[in-house]
Amino acid sequence: MSKNKGLKNAVVIGLLLLLSGLTYASAPRISEETAKCIKCHKKQPGVVMQWEDSAHWNAGVGCYECHKAEKGDPDAMEHNKFLVATIVSPKDCGACHAKETAEQEASHHAKAGDILNTKDGVLGQTIGGEPAVAVGCRQCHGSIVEVNDDGTLDTNTWPNTGIGRVNPDGSKGSCSACHTRHRFSKEQARQPETCGKCHLGPDHPQKEVYEESKHGILYQA
């Protein structure tokens, strides 16, 4: 091997090592608890990959930081020697996102679950029956989430990401109704297709009206 070729190879290897070092140094430092969560949940690679593509990952905010629970929390349960809660409620998000949580709590979206205790809700159950209410009403308006004695969630009321969900900690709403987990992307939440999860159909055809409007046509074009 010529001296020049050997020198070039050494430079290339050096640059690669330097880049790998920079990449490692720029990676966020995650907690020991989150590292243990990831070790198991790598078996669900989609969830972990979504998180690794999020602003939370860049900030070093992981599974445990969002899901950790305190003793006495109504939905706290022991999971692999950790005390956690399945639901990350707006109250939990508010620990970091206080301004956004205050705006959400004052919004019409947070009150969407109020329909569950009105005549409309009773009418839906009478005419459509429980399956129709579960799919047609609660998935958008939310459910009143009930907790079993062991801290697990009652499957008659959960899973649910309705915008006005009533959470075990008393807070109303679900941030992940729009900011889909586990990326929680602001960009994705702003897309009109996201609003179409709830705002469509004969009783509230906002998505269809928008799509036929000049704004909707321009967006599609």
PDB file of C-alpha atoms in Angstrom:
ATOM      1  CA  MET A   1       0.000   0.000   0.000  1.00  0.00           C
ATOM      2  CA  SER A   2       1.404   3.404  -0.932  1.00  0.00           C
ATOM      3  CA  LYS A   3       1.980   6.044   1.737  1.00  0.00           C
ATOM      4  CA  ASN A   4      -0.620   8.336   0.137  1.00  0.00           C
ATOM      5  CA  LYS A   5      -3.259   5.613   0.049  1.00  0.00           C
ATOM      6  CA  GLY A   6      -2.508   4.657   3.661  1.00  0.00           C
ATOM      7  CA  LEU A   7      -2.756   8.304   4.704  1.00  0.00           C
ATOM      8  CA  LYS A   8      -6.105   8.689   2.909  1.00  0.00           C
ATOM      9  CA  ASN A   9      -7.482   5.596   4.638  1.00  0.00           C
ATOM     10  CA  ALA A  10      -6.320   6.860   8.008  1.00  0.00           C
ATOM     11  CA  VAL A  11      -8.006  10.244   7.375  1.00  0.00           C
ATOM     12  CA  VAL A  12     -11.282   8.573   6.337  1.00  0.00           C
ATOM     13  CA  ILE A  13     -11.271   6.314   9.406  1.00  0.00           C
ATOM     14  CA  GLY A  14     -10.479   9.296  11.620  1.00  0.00           C
ATOM     15  CA  LEU A  15     -13.369  11.304  10.168  1.00  0.00           C
ATOM     16  CA  LEU A  16     -15.769   8.390  10.633  1.00  0.00           C
ATOM     17  CA  LEU A  17     -14.725   8.010  14.256  1.00  0.00           C
ATOM     18  CA  LEU A  18     -15.077  11.743  14.800  1.00  0.00           C
ATOM     19  CA  LEU A  19     -18.566  11.781  13.251  1.00  0.00           C
ATOM     20  CA  SER A  20     -19.699   8.798  15.291  1.00  0.00           C
ATOM     21  CA  GLY A  21     -18.387  10.532  18.406  1.00  0.00           C
ATOM     22  CA  LEU A  22     -20.262  13.718  17.538  1.00  0.00           C
ATOM     23  CA  THR A  23     -23.440  11.750  16.877  1.00  0.00           C
ATOM     24  CA  TYR A  24     -23.139  10.027  20.254  1.00  0.00           C
ATOM     25  CA  ALA A  25     -22.418  13.309  22.008  1.00  0.00           C
ATOM     26  CA  SER A  26     -25.430  14.991  20.403  1.00  0.00           C
ATOM     27  CA  ALA A  27     -27.829  12.195  21.417  1.00  0.00           C
ATOM     28  CA  PRO A  28     -30.081  13.140  24.344  1.00  0.00           C
ATOM     29  CA  ARG A  29     -29.348  11.713  27.740  1.00  0.00           C
ATOM     30  CA  ILE A  30     -32.290   9.606  28.854  1.00  0.00           C
ATOM     31  CA  SER A  31     -33.024   8.524  32.405  1.00  0.00           C
ATOM     32  CA  GLU A  32     -32.163   5.066  33.713  1.00  0.00           C
ATOM     33  CA  GLU A  33     -35.890   4.377  34.142  1.00  0.00           C
ATOM     34  CA  THR A  34     -36.667   5.200  30.504  1.00  0.00           C
ATOM     35  CA  ALA A  35     -33.714   3.101  29.340  1.00  0.00           C
ATOM     36  CA  LYS A  36     -35.252   0.107  31.131  1.00  0.00           C
ATOM     37  CA  CYS A  37     -38.650   0.845  29.543  1.00  0.00           C
ATOM     38  CA  ILE A  38     -37.091   0.894  26.077  1.00  0.00           C
ATOM     39  CA  LYS A  39     -35.282  -2.391  26.659  1.00  0.00           C
ATOM     40  CA  CYS A  40     -38.669  -4.137  26.898  1.00  0.00           C
ATOM     41  CA  HIS A  41     -40.739  -1.957  24.580  1.00  0.00           C
ATOM     42  CA  LYS A  42     -38.284  -2.395  21.710  1.00  0.00           C
ATOM     43  CA  LYS A  43     -40.482  -5.429  21.106  1.00  0.00           C
ATOM     44  CA  GLN A  44     -43.035  -2.842  19.913  1.00  0.00           C
ATOM     45  CA  PRO A  45     -40.622  -1.068  17.550  1.00  0.00           C
ATOM     46  CA  GLY A  46     -43.220   1.292  16.075  1.00  0.00           C
ATOM     47  CA  VAL A  47     -43.844   2.964  19.433  1.00  0.00           C
ATOM     48  CA  VAL A  48     -40.135   3.405  20.153  1.00  0.00           C
ATOM     49  CA  MET A  49     -39.366   4.624  16.603  1.00  0.00           C
ATOM     50  CA  GLN A  50     -42.143   7.222  16.810  1.00  0.00           C
ATOM     51  CA  TRP A  51     -40.698   8.480  20.091  1.00  0.00           C
ATOM     52  CA  GLU A  52     -37.164   8.572  18.656  1.00  0.00           C
ATOM     53  CA  ASP A  53     -38.506  10.851  15.897  1.00  0.00           C
ATOM     54  CA  SER A  54     -40.084  13.282  18.362  1.00  0.00           C
ATOM     55  CA  ALA A  55     -39.193  16.567  20.022  1.00  0.00           C
ATOM     56  CA  HIS A  56     -39.479  14.704  23.323  1.00  0.00           C
ATOM     57  CA  TRP A  57     -36.583  12.443  22.339  1.00  0.00           C
ATOM     58  CA  ASN A  58     -34.481  15.470  21.424  1.00  0.00           C
ATOM     59  CA  ALA A  59     -35.221  16.950  24.853  1.00  0.00           C
ATOM     60  CA  GLY A  60     -34.402  13.721  26.702  1.00  0.00           C
ATOM     61  CA  VAL A  61     -38.017  13.231  27.784  1.00  0.00           C
ATOM     62  CA  GLY A  62     -38.870   9.548  27.785  1.00  0.00           C
ATOM     63  CA  CYS A  63     -41.421   6.919  28.748  1.00  0.00           C
ATOM     64  CA  TYR A  64     -40.971   7.219  32.494  1.00  0.00           C
ATOM     65  CA  GLU A  65     -41.033  11.018  32.556  1.00  0.00           C
ATOM     66  CA  CYS A  66     -44.540  11.001  31.026  1.00  0.00           C
ATOM     67  CA  HIS A  67     -46.019   7.814  32.495  1.00  0.00           C
ATOM     68  CA  LYS A  68     -44.665   7.941  36.054  1.00  0.00           C
ATOM     69  CA  ALA A  69     -47.311   8.016  38.783  1.00  0.00           C
ATOM     70  CA  GLU A  70     -47.399   9.020  42.410  1.00  0.00           C
ATOM     71  CA  LYS A  71     -48.659   6.852  45.242  1.00  0.00           C
ATOM     72  CA  GLY A  72     -52.329   7.646  45.718  1.00  0.00           C
ATOM     73  CA  ASP A  73     -53.007   8.450  42.065  1.00  0.00           C
ATOM     74  CA  PRO A  74     -56.297   6.725  41.156  1.00  0.00           C
ATOM     75  CA  ASP A  75     -54.827   4.960  38.110  1.00  0.00           C
ATOM     76  CA  ALA A  76     -51.373   4.205  39.535  1.00  0.00           C
ATOM     77  CA  MET A  77     -50.260   0.612  39.083  1.00  0.00           C
ATOM     78  CA  GLU A  78     -47.055  -1.323  39.598  1.00  0.00           C
ATOM     79  CA  HIS A  79     -45.435  -2.345  36.338  1.00  0.00           C
ATOM     80  CA  ASN A  80     -42.060  -4.118  36.392  1.00  0.00           C
ATOM     81  CA  LYS A  81     -41.169  -2.474  39.745  1.00  0.00           C
ATOM     82  CA  PHE A  82     -42.206   0.980  38.501  1.00  0.00           C
ATOM     83  CA  LEU A  83     -45.293   2.913  39.588  1.00  0.00           C
ATOM     84  CA  VAL A  84     -46.875   4.126  36.356  1.00  0.00           C
ATOM     85  CA  ALA A  85     -50.180   5.247  34.862  1.00  0.00           C
ATOM     86  CA  THR A  86     -51.393   4.193  31.426  1.00  0.00           C
ATOM     87  CA  ILE A  87     -53.084   7.536  30.702  1.00  0.00           C
ATOM     88  CA  VAL A  88     -50.944  10.612  30.192  1.00  0.00           C
ATOM     89  CA  SER A  89     -53.559  13.274  30.856  1.00  0.00           C
ATOM     90  CA  PRO A  90     -53.476  17.017  30.073  1.00  0.00           C
ATOM     91  CA  LYS A  91     -52.647  17.516  33.748  1.00  0.00           C
ATOM     92  CA  ASP A  92     -49.534  15.369  33.261  1.00  0.00           C
ATOM     93  CA  CYS A  93     -48.582  17.207  30.054  1.00  0.00           C
ATOM     94  CA  GLY A  94     -49.049  20.473  31.960  1.00  0.00           C
ATOM     95  CA  ALA A  95     -45.990  19.727  34.089  1.00  0.00           C
ATOM     96  CA  CYS A  96     -43.960  20.906  31.076  1.00  0.00           C
ATOM     97  CA  HIS A  97     -46.564  22.505  28.812  1.00  0.00           C
ATOM     98  CA  ALA A  98     -48.369  24.772  31.297  1.00  0.00           C
ATOM     99  CA  LYS A  99     -49.440  27.430  28.765  1.00  0.00           C
ATOM    100  CA  GLU A 100     -50.791  24.913  26.261  1.00  0.00           C
ATOM    101  CA  THR A 101     -52.626  22.996  28.996  1.00  0.00           C
ATOM    102  CA  ALA A 102     -54.308  26.170  30.274  1.00  0.00           C
ATOM    103  CA  GLU A 103     -55.464  26.949  26.719  1.00  0.00           C
ATOM    104  CA  GLN A 104     -56.761  23.397  26.283  1.00  0.00           C
ATOM    105  CA  GLU A 105     -58.648  23.451  29.602  1.00  0.00           C
ATOM    106  CA  ALA A 106     -60.452  26.637  28.561  1.00  0.00           C
ATOM    107  CA  SER A 107     -61.344  25.314  25.107  1.00  0.00           C
ATOM    108  CA  HIS A 108     -64.594  23.923  23.726  1.00  0.00           C
ATOM    109  CA  HIS A 109     -62.729  20.697  22.971  1.00  0.00           C
ATOM    110  CA  ALA A 110     -62.169  20.018  26.678  1.00  0.00           C
ATOM    111  CA  LYS A 111     -65.920  20.245  27.235  1.00  0.00           C
ATOM    112  CA  ALA A 112     -66.750  17.766  24.445  1.00  0.00           C
ATOM    113  CA  GLY A 113     -67.291  14.996  26.991  1.00  0.00           C
ATOM    114  CA  ASP A 114     -70.150  16.912  28.617  1.00  0.00           C
ATOM    115  CA  ILE A 115     -72.492  15.467  25.985  1.00  0.00           C
ATOM    116  CA  LEU A 116     -72.148  12.059  27.666  1.00  0.00           C
ATOM    117  CA  ASN A 117     -74.471  13.138  30.481  1.00  0.00           C
ATOM    118  CA  THR A 118     -77.055  14.933  28.322  1.00  0.00           C
ATOM    119  CA  LYS A 119     -80.254  13.850  26.587  1.00  0.00           C
ATOM    120  CA  ASP A 120     -78.232  13.479  23.364  1.00  0.00           C
ATOM    121  CA  GLY A 121     -76.110  10.828  25.025  1.00  0.00           C
ATOM    122  CA  VAL A 122     -79.126   8.950  26.360  1.00  0.00           C
ATOM    123  CA  LEU A 123     -80.801   9.193  22.941  1.00  0.00           C
ATOM    124  CA  GLY A 124     -77.736   7.705  21.275  1.00  0.00           C
ATOM    125  CA  GLN A 125     -77.705   4.769  23.678  1.00  0.00           C
ATOM    126  CA  THR A 126     -81.448   4.193  23.216  1.00  0.00           C
ATOM    127  CA  ILE A 127     -81.437   4.316  19.412  1.00  0.00           C
ATOM    128  CA  GLY A 128     -77.965   3.132  18.464  1.00  0.00           C
ATOM    129  CA  GLY A 129     -77.156   0.963  21.451  1.00  0.00           C
ATOM    130  CA  GLU A 130     -73.896   0.611  23.355  1.00  0.00           C
ATOM    131  CA  PRO A 131     -71.700  -0.492  20.378  1.00  0.00           C
ATOM    132  CA  ALA A 132     -72.814   2.525  18.302  1.00  0.00           C
ATOM    133  CA  VAL A 133     -72.165   4.885  21.204  1.00  0.00           C
ATOM    134  CA  ALA A 134     -68.699   3.401  21.824  1.00  0.00           C
ATOM    135  CA  VAL A 135     -67.640   3.877  18.184  1.00  0.00           C
ATOM    136  CA  GLY A 136     -69.796   6.804  17.054  1.00  0.00           C
ATOM    137  CA  CYS A 137     -69.839   9.036  20.139  1.00  0.00           C
ATOM    138  CA  ARG A 138     -67.128   8.232  22.663  1.00  0.00           C
ATOM    139  CA  GLN A 139     -64.247   7.931  20.198  1.00  0.00           C
ATOM    140  CA  CYS A 140     -64.657  11.631  19.412  1.00  0.00           C
ATOM    141  CA  HIS A 141     -66.371  13.117  22.469  1.00  0.00           C
ATOM    142  CA  GLY A 142     -64.499  10.941  24.931  1.00  0.00           C
ATOM    143  CA  SER A 143     -65.449   8.570  27.709  1.00  0.00           C
ATOM    144  CA  ILE A 144     -65.525   8.751  31.480  1.00  0.00           C
ATOM    145  CA  VAL A 145     -62.551   6.482  32.157  1.00  0.00           C
ATOM    146  CA  GLU A 146     -63.098   4.148  35.087  1.00  0.00           C
ATOM    147  CA  VAL A 147     -60.326   2.429  37.024  1.00  0.00           C
ATOM    148  CA  ASN A 148     -60.323  -1.125  38.357  1.00  0.00           C
ATOM    149  CA  ASP A 149     -59.185  -1.902  41.884  1.00  0.00           C
ATOM    150  CA  ASP A 150     -55.716  -2.934  40.687  1.00  0.00           C
ATOM    151  CA  GLY A 151     -55.103   0.356  38.841  1.00  0.00           C
ATOM    152  CA  THR A 152     -55.807  -1.054  35.383  1.00  0.00           C
ATOM    153  CA  LEU A 153     -58.416   0.680  33.246  1.00  0.00           C
ATOM    154  CA  ASP A 154     -61.932  -0.637  32.721  1.00  0.00           C
ATOM    155  CA  THR A 155     -62.107  -1.964  29.155  1.00  0.00           C
ATOM    156  CA  ASN A 156     -65.686  -0.685  28.841  1.00  0.00           C
ATOM    157  CA  THR A 157     -64.325   2.861  28.992  1.00  0.00           C
ATOM    158  CA  TRP A 158     -60.769   2.401  27.647  1.00  0.00           C
ATOM    159  CA  PRO A 159     -58.954   2.639  25.170  1.00  0.00           C
ATOM    160  CA  ASN A 160     -60.258   6.075  24.295  1.00  0.00           C
ATOM    161  CA  THR A 161     -58.613   9.231  22.913  1.00  0.00           C
ATOM    162  CA  GLY A 162     -61.740  11.359  22.655  1.00  0.00           C
ATOM    163  CA  ILE A 163     -61.081  15.083  22.761  1.00  0.00           C
ATOM    164  CA  GLY A 164     -63.277  15.556  25.859  1.00  0.00           C
ATOM    165  CA  ARG A 165     -62.331  12.394  27.731  1.00  0.00           C
ATOM    166  CA  VAL A 166     -62.790  12.582  31.506  1.00  0.00           C
ATOM    167  CA  ASN A 167     -59.574  11.243  33.030  1.00  0.00           C
ATOM    168  CA  PRO A 168     -59.130   9.466  36.378  1.00  0.00           C
ATOM    169  CA  ASP A 169     -57.215  12.475  37.772  1.00  0.00           C
ATOM    170  CA  GLY A 170     -60.227  14.744  37.099  1.00  0.00           C
ATOM    171  CA  SER A 171     -58.750  16.516  34.070  1.00  0.00           C
ATOM    172  CA  LYS A 172     -60.693  16.684  30.826  1.00  0.00           C
ATOM    173  CA  GLY A 173     -59.441  15.981  27.351  1.00  0.00           C
ATOM    174  CA  SER A 174     -56.741  14.093  25.522  1.00  0.00           C
ATOM    175  CA  CYS A 175     -53.742  15.842  23.985  1.00  0.00           C
ATOM    176  CA  SER A 176     -53.110  12.729  21.872  1.00  0.00           C
ATOM    177  CA  ALA A 177     -56.494  13.154  20.153  1.00  0.00           C
ATOM    178  CA  CYS A 178     -54.706  15.620  17.852  1.00  0.00           C
ATOM    179  CA  HIS A 179     -51.008  15.193  18.722  1.00  0.00           C
ATOM    180  CA  THR A 180     -50.953  11.485  17.952  1.00  0.00           C
ATOM    181  CA  ARG A 181     -48.622   9.493  20.166  1.00  0.00           C
ATOM    182  CA  HIS A 182     -45.798   8.785  20.346  1.00  0.00           C
ATOM    183  CA  ARG A 183     -44.400  11.496  18.074  1.00  0.00           C
ATOM    184  CA  PHE A 184     -46.841  14.155  19.361  1.00  0.00           C
ATOM    185  CA  SER A 185     -46.034  16.159  16.253  1.00  0.00           C
ATOM    186  CA  LYS A 186     -47.264  19.764  16.058  1.00  0.00           C
ATOM    187  CA  GLU A 187     -46.987  19.608  12.271  1.00  0.00           C
ATOM    188  CA  GLN A 188     -49.195  16.523  12.078  1.00  0.00           C
ATOM    189  CA  ALA A 189     -51.780  18.018  14.465  1.00  0.00           C
ATOM    190  CA  ARG A 190     -52.157  21.057  12.183  1.00  0.00           C
ATOM    191  CA  GLN A 191     -53.045  19.027   9.095  1.00  0.00           C
ATOM    192  CA  PRO A 192     -56.749  19.232   8.108  1.00  0.00           C
ATOM    193  CA  GLU A 193     -56.898  15.441   7.844  1.00  0.00           C
ATOM    194  CA  THR A 194     -56.351  15.269  11.606  1.00  0.00           C
ATOM    195  CA  CYS A 195     -59.493  17.315  12.269  1.00  0.00           C
ATOM    196  CA  GLY A 196     -61.374  14.909   9.995  1.00  0.00           C
ATOM    197  CA  LYS A 197     -61.078  12.239  12.693  1.00  0.00           C
ATOM    198  CA  CYS A 198     -64.143  13.811  14.310  1.00  0.00           C
ATOM    199  CA  HIS A 199     -65.427  16.671  12.164  1.00  0.00           C
ATOM    200  CA  LEU A 200     -67.132  14.764   9.368  1.00  0.00           C
ATOM    201  CA  GLY A 201     -70.412  13.077   8.553  1.00  0.00           C
ATOM    202  CA  PRO A 202     -74.032  14.239   8.246  1.00  0.00           C
ATOM    203  CA  ASP A 203     -74.278  15.654  11.779  1.00  0.00           C
ATOM    204  CA  HIS A 204     -71.056  17.710  11.617  1.00  0.00           C
ATOM    205  CA  PRO A 205     -69.733  17.874   8.023  1.00  0.00           C
ATOM    206  CA  GLN A 206     -66.966  20.429   8.564  1.00  0.00           C
ATOM    207  CA  LYS A 207     -64.332  18.280   6.807  1.00  0.00           C
ATOM    208  CA  GLU A 208     -66.466  17.867   3.694  1.00  0.00           C
ATOM    209  CA  VAL A 209     -67.370  21.572   3.641  1.00  0.00           C
ATOM    210  CA  TYR A 210     -63.686  22.501   3.943  1.00  0.00           C
ATOM    211  CA  GLU A 211     -62.647  20.094   1.171  1.00  0.00           C
ATOM    212  CA  GLU A 212     -65.125  21.721  -1.234  1.00  0.00           C
ATOM    213  CA  SER A 213     -64.047  25.244  -0.279  1.00  0.00           C
ATOM    214  CA  LYS A 214     -61.403  27.299  -2.100  1.00  0.00           C
ATOM    215  CA  HIS A 215     -59.046  26.763   0.834  1.00  0.00           C
ATOM    216  CA  GLY A 216     -59.531  23.005   0.718  1.00  0.00           C
ATOM    217  CA  ILE A 217     -59.074  22.853  -3.041  1.00  0.00           C
ATOM    218  CA  LEU A 218     -55.867  24.900  -2.827  1.00  0.00           C
ATOM    219  CA  TYR A 219     -54.549  22.646  -0.076  1.00  0.00           C
ATOM    220  CA  GLN A 220     -55.219  19.517  -2.147  1.00  0.00           C
ATOM    221  CA  ALA A 221     -53.717  21.117  -5.277  1.00  0.00           C
TER     222      ALA A 221
END
